[in-house]
XYZ file of C-alpha atoms in Angstrom:
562
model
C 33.992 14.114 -6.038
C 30.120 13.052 -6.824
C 30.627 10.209 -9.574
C 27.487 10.241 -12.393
C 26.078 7.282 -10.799
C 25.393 8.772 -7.525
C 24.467 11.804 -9.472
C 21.362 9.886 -11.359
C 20.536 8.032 -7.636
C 20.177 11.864 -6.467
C 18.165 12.865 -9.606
C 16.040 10.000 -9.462
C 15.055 10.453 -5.928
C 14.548 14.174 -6.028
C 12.571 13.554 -9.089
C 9.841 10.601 -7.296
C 9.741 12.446 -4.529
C 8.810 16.082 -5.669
C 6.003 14.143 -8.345
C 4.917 11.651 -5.552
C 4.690 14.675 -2.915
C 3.093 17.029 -5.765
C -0.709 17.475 -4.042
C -0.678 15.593 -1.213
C -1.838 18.492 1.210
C -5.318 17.991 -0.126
C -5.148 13.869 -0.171
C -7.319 13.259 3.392
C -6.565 10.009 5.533
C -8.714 7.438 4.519
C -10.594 4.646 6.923
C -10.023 1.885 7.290
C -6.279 1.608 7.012
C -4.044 4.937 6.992
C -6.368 6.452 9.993
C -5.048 3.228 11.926
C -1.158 4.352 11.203
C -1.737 7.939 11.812
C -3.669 7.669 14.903
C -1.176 4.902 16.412
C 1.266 7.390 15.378
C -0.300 10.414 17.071
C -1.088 8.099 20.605
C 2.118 6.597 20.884
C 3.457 10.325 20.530
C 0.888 11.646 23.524
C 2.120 8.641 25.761
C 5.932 9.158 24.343
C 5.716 5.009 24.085
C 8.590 4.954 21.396
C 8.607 0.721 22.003
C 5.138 -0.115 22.488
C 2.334 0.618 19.514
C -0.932 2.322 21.385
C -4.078 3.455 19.330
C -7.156 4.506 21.459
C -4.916 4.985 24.770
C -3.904 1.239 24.226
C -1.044 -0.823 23.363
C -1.692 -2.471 19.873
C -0.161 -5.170 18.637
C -0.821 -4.934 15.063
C 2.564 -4.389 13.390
C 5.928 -3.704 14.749
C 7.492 0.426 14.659
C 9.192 1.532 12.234
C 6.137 3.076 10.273
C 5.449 4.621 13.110
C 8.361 5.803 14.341
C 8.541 7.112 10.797
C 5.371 9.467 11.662
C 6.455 9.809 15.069
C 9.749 11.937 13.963
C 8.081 13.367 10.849
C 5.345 14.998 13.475
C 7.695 15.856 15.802
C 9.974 17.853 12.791
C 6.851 19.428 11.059
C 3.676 19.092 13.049
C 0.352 16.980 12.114
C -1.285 17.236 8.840
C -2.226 15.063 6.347
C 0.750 16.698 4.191
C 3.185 15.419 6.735
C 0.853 12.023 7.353
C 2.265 11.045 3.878
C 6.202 12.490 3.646
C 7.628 9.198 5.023
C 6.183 7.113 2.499
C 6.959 9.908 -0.518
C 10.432 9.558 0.446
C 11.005 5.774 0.807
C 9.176 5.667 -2.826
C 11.940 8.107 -3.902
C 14.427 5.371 -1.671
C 12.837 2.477 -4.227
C 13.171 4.010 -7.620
C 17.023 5.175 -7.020
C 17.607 1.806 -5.371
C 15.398 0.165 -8.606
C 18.509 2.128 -10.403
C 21.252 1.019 -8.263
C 20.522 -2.753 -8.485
C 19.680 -3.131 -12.017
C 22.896 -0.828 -13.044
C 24.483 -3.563 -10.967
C 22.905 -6.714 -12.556
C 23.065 -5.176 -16.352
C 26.225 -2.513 -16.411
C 23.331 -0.731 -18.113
C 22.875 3.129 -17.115
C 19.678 2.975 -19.688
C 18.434 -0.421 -18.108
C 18.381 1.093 -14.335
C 17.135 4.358 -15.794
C 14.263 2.623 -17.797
C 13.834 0.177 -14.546
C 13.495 3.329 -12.389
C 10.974 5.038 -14.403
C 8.862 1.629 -14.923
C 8.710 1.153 -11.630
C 7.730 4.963 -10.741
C 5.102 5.019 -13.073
C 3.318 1.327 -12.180
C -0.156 1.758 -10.849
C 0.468 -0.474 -7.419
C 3.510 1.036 -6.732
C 2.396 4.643 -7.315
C -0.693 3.671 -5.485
C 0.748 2.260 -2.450
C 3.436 5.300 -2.241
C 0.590 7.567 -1.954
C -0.935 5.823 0.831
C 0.009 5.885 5.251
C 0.956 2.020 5.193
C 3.754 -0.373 6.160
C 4.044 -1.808 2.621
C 6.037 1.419 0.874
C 8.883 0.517 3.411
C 8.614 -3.437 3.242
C 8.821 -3.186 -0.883
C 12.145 -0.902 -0.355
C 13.715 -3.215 2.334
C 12.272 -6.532 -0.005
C 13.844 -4.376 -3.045
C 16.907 -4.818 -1.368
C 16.991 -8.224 -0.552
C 16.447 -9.415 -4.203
C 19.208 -6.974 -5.267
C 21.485 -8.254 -2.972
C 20.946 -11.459 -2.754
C 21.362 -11.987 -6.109
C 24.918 -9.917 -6.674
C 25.870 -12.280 -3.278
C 24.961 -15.588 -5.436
C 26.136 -14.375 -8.811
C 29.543 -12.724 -7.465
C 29.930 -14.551 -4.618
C 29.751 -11.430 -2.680
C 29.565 -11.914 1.174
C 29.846 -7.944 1.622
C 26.571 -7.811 -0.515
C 24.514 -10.885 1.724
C 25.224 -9.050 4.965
C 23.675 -6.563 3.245
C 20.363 -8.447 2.511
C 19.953 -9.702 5.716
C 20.420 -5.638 7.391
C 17.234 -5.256 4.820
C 15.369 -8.440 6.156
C 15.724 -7.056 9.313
C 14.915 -3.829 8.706
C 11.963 -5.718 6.965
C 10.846 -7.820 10.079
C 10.755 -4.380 12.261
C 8.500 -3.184 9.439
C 5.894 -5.688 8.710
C 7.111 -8.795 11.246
C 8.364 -12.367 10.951
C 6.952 -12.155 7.334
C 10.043 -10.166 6.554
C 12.838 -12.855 7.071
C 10.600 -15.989 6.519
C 9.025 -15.362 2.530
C 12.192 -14.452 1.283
C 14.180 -17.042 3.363
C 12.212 -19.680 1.815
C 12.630 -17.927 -1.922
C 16.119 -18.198 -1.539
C 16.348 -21.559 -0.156
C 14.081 -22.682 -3.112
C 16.500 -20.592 -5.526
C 19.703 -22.105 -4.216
C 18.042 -25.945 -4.614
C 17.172 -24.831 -8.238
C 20.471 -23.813 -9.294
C 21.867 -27.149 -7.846
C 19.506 -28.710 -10.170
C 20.564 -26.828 -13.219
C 24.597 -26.302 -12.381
C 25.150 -29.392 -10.828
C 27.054 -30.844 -13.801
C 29.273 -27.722 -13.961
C 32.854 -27.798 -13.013
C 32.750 -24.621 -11.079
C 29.602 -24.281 -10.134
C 29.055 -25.840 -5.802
C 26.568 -26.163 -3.821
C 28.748 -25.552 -0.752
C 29.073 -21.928 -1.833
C 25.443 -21.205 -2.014
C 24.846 -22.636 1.334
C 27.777 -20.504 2.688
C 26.662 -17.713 1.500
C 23.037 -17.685 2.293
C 23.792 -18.633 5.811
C 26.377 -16.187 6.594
C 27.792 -16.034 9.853
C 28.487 -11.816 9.979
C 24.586 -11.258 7.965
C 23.135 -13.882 10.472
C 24.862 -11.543 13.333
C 23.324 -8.397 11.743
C 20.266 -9.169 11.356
C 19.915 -10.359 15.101
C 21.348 -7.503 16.249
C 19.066 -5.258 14.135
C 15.744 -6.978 14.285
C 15.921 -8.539 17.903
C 16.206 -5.681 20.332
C 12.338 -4.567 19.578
C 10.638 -8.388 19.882
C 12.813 -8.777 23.473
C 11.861 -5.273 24.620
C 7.944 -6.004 24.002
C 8.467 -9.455 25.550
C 10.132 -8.197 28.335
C 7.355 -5.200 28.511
C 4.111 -7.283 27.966
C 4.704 -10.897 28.342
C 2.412 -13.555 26.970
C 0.071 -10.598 25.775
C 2.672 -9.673 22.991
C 2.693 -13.510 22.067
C -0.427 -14.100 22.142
C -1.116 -10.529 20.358
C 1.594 -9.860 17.990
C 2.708 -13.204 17.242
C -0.479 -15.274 17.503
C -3.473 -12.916 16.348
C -1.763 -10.746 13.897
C -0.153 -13.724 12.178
C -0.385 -16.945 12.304
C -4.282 -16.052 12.502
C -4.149 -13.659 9.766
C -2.708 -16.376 7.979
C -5.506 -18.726 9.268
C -9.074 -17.142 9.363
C -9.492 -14.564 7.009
C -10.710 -11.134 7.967
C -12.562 -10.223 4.998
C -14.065 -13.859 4.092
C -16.153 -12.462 0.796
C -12.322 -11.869 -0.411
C -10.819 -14.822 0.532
C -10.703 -17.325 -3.248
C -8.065 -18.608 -5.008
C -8.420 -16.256 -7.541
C -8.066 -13.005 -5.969
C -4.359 -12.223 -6.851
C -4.457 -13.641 -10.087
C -6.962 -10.860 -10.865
C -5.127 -8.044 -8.403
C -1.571 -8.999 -10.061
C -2.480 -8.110 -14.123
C -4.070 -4.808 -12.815
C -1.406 -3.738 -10.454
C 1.005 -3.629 -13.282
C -0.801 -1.419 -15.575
C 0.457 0.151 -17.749
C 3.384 -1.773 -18.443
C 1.150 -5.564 -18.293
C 1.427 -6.278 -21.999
C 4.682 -5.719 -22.666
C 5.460 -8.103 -19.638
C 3.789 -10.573 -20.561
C 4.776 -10.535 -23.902
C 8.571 -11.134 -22.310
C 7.604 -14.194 -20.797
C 8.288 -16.306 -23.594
C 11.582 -15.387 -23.486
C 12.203 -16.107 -19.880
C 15.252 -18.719 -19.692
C 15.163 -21.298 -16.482
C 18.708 -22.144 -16.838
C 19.768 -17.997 -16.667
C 20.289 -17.020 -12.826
C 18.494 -14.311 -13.147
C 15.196 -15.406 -14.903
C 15.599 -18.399 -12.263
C 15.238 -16.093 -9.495
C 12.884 -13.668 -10.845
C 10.122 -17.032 -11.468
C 10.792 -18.881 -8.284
C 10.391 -15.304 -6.565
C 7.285 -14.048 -8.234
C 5.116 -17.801 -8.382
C 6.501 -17.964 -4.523
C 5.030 -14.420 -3.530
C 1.690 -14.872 -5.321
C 1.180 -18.644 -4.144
C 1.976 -18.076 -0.643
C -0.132 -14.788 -0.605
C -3.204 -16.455 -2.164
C -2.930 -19.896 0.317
C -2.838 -17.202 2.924
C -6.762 -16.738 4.401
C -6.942 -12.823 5.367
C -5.957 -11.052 1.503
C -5.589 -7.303 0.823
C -4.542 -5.808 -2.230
C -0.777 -4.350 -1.329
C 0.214 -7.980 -0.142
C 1.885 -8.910 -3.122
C 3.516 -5.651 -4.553
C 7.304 -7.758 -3.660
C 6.484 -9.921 -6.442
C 6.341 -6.989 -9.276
C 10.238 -6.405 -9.014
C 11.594 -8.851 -11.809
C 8.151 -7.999 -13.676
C 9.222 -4.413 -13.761
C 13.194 -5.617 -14.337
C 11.714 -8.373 -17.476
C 9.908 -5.381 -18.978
C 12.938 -2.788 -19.132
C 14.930 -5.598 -20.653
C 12.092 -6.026 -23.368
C 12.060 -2.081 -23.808
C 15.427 -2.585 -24.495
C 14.735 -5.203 -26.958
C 12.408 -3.015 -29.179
C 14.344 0.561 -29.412
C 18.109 -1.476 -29.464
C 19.050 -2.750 -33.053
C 20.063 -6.700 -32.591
C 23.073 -6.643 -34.801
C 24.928 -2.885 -33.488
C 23.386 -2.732 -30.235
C 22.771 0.768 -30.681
C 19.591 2.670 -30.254
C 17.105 2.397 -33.254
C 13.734 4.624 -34.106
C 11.891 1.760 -35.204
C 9.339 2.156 -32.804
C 6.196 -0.528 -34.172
C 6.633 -3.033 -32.000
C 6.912 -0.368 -29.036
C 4.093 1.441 -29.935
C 2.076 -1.550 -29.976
C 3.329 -2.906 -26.469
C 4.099 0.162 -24.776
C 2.507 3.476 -26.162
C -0.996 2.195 -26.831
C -1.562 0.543 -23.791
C -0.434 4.026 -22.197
C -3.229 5.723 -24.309
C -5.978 3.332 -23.208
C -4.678 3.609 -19.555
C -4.743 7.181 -19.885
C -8.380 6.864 -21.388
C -10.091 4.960 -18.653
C -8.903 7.601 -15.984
C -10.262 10.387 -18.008
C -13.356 8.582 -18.969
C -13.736 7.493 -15.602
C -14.313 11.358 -14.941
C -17.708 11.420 -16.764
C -19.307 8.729 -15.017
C -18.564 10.448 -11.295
C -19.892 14.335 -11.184
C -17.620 14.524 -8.211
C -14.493 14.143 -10.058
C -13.295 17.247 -12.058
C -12.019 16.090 -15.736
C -9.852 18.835 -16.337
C -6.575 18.025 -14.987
C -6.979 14.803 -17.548
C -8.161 16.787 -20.408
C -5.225 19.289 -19.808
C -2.218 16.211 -19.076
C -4.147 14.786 -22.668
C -3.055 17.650 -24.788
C 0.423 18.046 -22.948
C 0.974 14.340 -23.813
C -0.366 14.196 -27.218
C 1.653 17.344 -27.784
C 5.261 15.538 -26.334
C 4.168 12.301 -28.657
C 3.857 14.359 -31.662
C 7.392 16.437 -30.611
C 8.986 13.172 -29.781
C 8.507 10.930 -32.444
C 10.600 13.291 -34.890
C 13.524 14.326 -32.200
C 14.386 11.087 -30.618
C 17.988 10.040 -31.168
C 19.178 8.619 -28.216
C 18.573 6.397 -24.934
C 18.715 9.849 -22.991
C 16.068 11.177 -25.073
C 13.736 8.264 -25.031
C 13.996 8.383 -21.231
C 12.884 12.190 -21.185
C 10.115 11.310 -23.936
C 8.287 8.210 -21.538
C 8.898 10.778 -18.273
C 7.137 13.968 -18.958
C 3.927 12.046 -20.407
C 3.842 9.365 -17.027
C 4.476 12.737 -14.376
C 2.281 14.645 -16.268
C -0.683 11.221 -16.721
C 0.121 10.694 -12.850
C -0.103 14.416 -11.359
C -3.557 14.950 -13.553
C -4.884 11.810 -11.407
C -3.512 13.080 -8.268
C -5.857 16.464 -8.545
C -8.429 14.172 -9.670
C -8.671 11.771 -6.920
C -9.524 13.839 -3.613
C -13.375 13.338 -3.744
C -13.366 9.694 -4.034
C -10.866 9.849 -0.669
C -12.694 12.562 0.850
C -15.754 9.732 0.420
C -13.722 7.238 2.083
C -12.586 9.424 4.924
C -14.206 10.302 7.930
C -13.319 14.612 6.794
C -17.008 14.524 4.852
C -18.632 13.966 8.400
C -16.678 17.153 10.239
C -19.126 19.516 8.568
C -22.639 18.096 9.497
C -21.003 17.576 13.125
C -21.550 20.603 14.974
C -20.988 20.222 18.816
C -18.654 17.655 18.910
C -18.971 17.646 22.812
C -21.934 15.775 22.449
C -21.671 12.097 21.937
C -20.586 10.721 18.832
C -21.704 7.412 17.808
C -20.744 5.038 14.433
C -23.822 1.998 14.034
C -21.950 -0.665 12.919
C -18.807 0.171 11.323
C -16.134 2.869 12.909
C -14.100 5.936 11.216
C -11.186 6.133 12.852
C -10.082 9.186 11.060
C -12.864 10.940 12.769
C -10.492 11.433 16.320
C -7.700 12.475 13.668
C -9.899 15.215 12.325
C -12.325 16.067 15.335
C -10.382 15.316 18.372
C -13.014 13.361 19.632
C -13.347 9.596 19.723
C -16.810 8.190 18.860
C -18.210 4.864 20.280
C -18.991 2.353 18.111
C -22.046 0.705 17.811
C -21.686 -3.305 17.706
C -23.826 -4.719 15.157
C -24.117 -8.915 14.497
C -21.864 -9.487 11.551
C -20.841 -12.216 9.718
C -17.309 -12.509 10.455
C -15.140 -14.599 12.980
C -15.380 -13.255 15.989
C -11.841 -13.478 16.734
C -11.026 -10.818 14.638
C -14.584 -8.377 16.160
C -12.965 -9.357 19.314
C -9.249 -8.972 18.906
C -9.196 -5.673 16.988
C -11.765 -3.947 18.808
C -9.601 -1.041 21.059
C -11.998 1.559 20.350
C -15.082 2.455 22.703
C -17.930 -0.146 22.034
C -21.405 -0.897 23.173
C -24.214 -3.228 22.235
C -26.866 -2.567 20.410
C -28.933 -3.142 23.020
C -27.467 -0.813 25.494
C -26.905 1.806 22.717
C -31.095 1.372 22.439
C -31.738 1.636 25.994
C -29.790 4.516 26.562
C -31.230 6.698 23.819
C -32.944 8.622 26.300
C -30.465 10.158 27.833
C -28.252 11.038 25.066
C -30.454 13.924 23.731
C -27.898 15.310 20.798
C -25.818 13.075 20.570
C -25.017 12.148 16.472
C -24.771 9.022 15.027
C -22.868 8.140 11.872
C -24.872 5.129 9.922
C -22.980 3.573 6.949
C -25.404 2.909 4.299
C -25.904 -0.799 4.574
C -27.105 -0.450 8.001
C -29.421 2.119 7.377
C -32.647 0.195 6.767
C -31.470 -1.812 10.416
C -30.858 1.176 11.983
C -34.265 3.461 11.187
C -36.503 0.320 11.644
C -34.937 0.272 14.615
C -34.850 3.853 15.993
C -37.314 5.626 14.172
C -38.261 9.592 14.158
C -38.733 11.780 16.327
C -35.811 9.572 18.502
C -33.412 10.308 15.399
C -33.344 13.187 13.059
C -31.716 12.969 10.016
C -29.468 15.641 9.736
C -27.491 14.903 6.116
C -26.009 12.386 3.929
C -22.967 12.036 2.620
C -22.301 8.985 -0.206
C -21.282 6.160 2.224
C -23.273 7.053 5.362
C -26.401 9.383 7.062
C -25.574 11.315 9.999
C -28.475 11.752 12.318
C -29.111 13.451 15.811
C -30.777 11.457 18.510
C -33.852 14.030 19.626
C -35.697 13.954 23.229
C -38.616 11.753 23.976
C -41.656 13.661 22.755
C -43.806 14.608 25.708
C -47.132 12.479 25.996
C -50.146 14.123 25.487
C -52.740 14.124 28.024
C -56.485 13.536 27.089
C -59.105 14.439 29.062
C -62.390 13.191 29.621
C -65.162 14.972 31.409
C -68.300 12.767 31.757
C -71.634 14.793 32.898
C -72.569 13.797 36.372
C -76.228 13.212 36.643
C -77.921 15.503 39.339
């Protein structure tokens, strides 16, 4: 029989994924990222390559499988749409919340701590952001999840069955995102296990020996070999020094080197990213730090694991903004343990309606988080404000309900639910046109014959050959960045400038796609009648390369003198 527990894990995930998948039919792939994953995804299925990643008709070395073996199966089960582009990540993010539940019911004995810690985490911006989107990092956080649950019961309850465990999620981790997977966490829990010496050392049944044991265990060791090996031997065995050189050498250890983006590359980046990416739920955070203890296991782990993520992330040269999402689990954990703090009474430890502290740390800072999305609306004519104005008067309405009826843990839970699902699905419908700007979709209708040539001056859509079936060429244009990375991520058609320029001639309708910060370059350099300009969208002008106008002939007849 189906205990309660597993019940709520059920309820949980049904619940994150029917809100998370809730519009998603009418959320277009976006450049630069998810068109990557979809189209690798698509190739790899054309060429049935289920070892070896392929975009453009070539292998690609960029990140191991299981994403896209995740798209592979879902496109083989329901065809290829962006609806289906985005079901694997919908239901890992419905794997994280009930596993959210799991481990903190685990750490706490506390069915309204890993209820409140579900909901937290389904309703923090990164998290809900990242869910929505075709990348690796919905199924690294779940796997990373994991191995900061488990780790910890292992240390705490000296629970080898729960280390073997970890290291079947660091595995699953390093055929997700790579060596990254094993090596961050490896190092957080070598770091953890050297900090509890520190602190326990004078205790009588506290040794070190244990620790060691357990983090080294012989059976997890075996597991994750046997898990995370098979793929790095096959590609080896496949491509040689390529996938060294490729996979092991550009895609990380220069990742880690030369930064990609350089203009986002200071020290500062994360500590900027990290406040944001918590919203709503930064204040009340924060104002748990005080009470963070060094000497309690957890607390110990949750520091060492959060400073580790955020200090490695910003020493690393190439940054992006899902990098550090691993380091918001305690944050997310510390803040349902302060929510418990606020609605608990001290003395009874039952629930109390003195809600003044909470409404200052958690309900306004939901109302001024609900605020900037709406008035966010006004400033962009593209966006419709509706679906805000309508979630406003549902949520005012459930505060105003609420505030009398509340009685229980069970009830609170119910009263922060409906307002996030209902603050989170308004955004959803709100969101397309800034996508669809961000996508190459807004191109398909200016693009007529897509026979003709297609080319992109100085950037590339990749999500054009998802929506067109046609693959442009991209036009190479001097940039500013290392050329390792121009070079070693380049798979798609490419030609000069120059040769682009000479061959104008002969490519009589042919479109191409000009982002606007080349425009000025590119109509100083090819002006009418060579290009028309057919439209514009917000990022780019699309214009069609004419014919050569014929040369007019002037003649002169001079009188001949008899």
């Amino acid at each position: 029989m189906i205990n309660n527990h597993m019940l709520r894990i059920g309820a949980l995930f049904l619940l994150t994924v029917l809100s998370y998948g809730f519009y998603n039919a009418y959320l277009p792939i976006t450049d630069p990222v998810e068109s990557n994953y979809v189209l690798s995804a698509i190739t790899m299925l054309k060429h049935n390559s289920w070892i070896s990643p392929m975009i453009y008709d070539h292998v690609w070395y960029d990140k191991p499988p299981l994403t896209y073996w995740a798209l592979m199966i879902t496109y083989k089960l329901f065809g290829i749409s962006d609806f289906t582009s985005r079901i694997p990540n919908t239901l890992v993010a419905g794997a994280s919340v009930a596993l959210m539940y799991h481990i903190t019911y685990r750490i706490s004995k506390s069915t309204f701590a890993g209820i409140l810690c579900a909901i937290l985490l389904m309703s923090t911006l990164q998290f809900w952001y990242i869910s929505h989107a075709v990348i690796t990092d919905g199924f690294l956080f779940f796997f990373t999840l994991a191995i900061f649950g488990y780790s910890y019961l292992a240390f705490t309850n000296n629970d080898k069955s729960a280390m073997v465990k970890a290291y079947i999620a660091a595995a699953l981790a390093v055929i997700t995102k790579g060596p990254i997977g094993i090596i961050l966490p490896g190092l957080i829990l070598l770091i953890y296990i050297c900090a509890r010496h520190a602190i326990h050392r004078k205790d009588k049944i506290y040794q070190l020996s244990k620790d060691i044991k357990l983090l080294f265990n012989p059976l997890g060791l075996l597991a994750f070999i046997a898990i995370a090996s098979p793929w790095y031997i096959a590609m080896y065995s496949i491509h040689g020094e390529q996938f060294i050189s490729g996979f092991l050498g550009l895609h990380n250890v220069d990742r880690a080197l030369i930064s990609e983006h350089p203009k986002f590359n200071v020290w500062y980046y994360y500590l900027l990213i990290v406040p944001l990416s918590l919203l709503p739920w930064t204040p009340v955070i924060v104002y748990h730090l005080k009470d963070l203890n060094w000497k309690d296991d957890f607390d110990l782990l949750g520091i060492i694991w959060f400073i580790v993520i955020v200090l490695f992330y910003s020493l690393v040269a190439t940054k992006y903004l899902t990098y550090t999402l691993p380091a918001i689990i305690p944050c997310i954990i510390w803040a349902a343990v302060k929510i418990c703090e606020l609605v608990t009474d001290k003395e009874t430890g039952e629930f109390t309606q003195s809600f003044k502290k909470f409404n200052y740390l958690i309900t306004l800072p939901l109302g001024i988080y609900y605020m900037i999305f709406t008035f966010a609306t006004a400033f962009d004519k593209s966006l419709d404000s509706k679906p805000l104005i309508v979630g406003s008067f549902i949520i005012v309405c459930m505060i105003l309900i609420g505030r009398y009826y509340i009685t229980s843990f069970f009830k609170l839970a119910i009263y922060a639910l409906v307002p996030l699902i209902t603050l989170y699905s308004a955004i959803t419908i709100t969101v397309p046109p800034i996508l669809f700007n961000q996508s190459g979709l807004q191109f398909r209708t200016f693009i007529e014959d897509t026979s003709k040539p297609i080319y992109v001056y100085g950037n590339y859509y990749t999500s054009i050959v998802y929506y067109m079936d046609t693959t442009p060429t991209q036009v190479f244009v001097d940039t500013t960045d290392d050329s390792i990375w121009t070079e070693g991520k380049t798979l798609m058609p490419t030609i000069t400038k120059e040769t682009f320029l000479s061959n104008t001639s002969n490519n009589r309708g042919a479109y191409v796609i000009v982002p606007k910060k080349y425009d000025k370059d590119f109509s100083n350099t090819l002006p009418y009648p060579k290009a028309k300009l057919v439209n514009k969208t917000k990022l780019a002008s699309i214009y069609k390369l004419q014919s050569e106008p014929p040369v007019k002939r002037v003649v002169c007849s001079r009188a001949i003198s008899p």
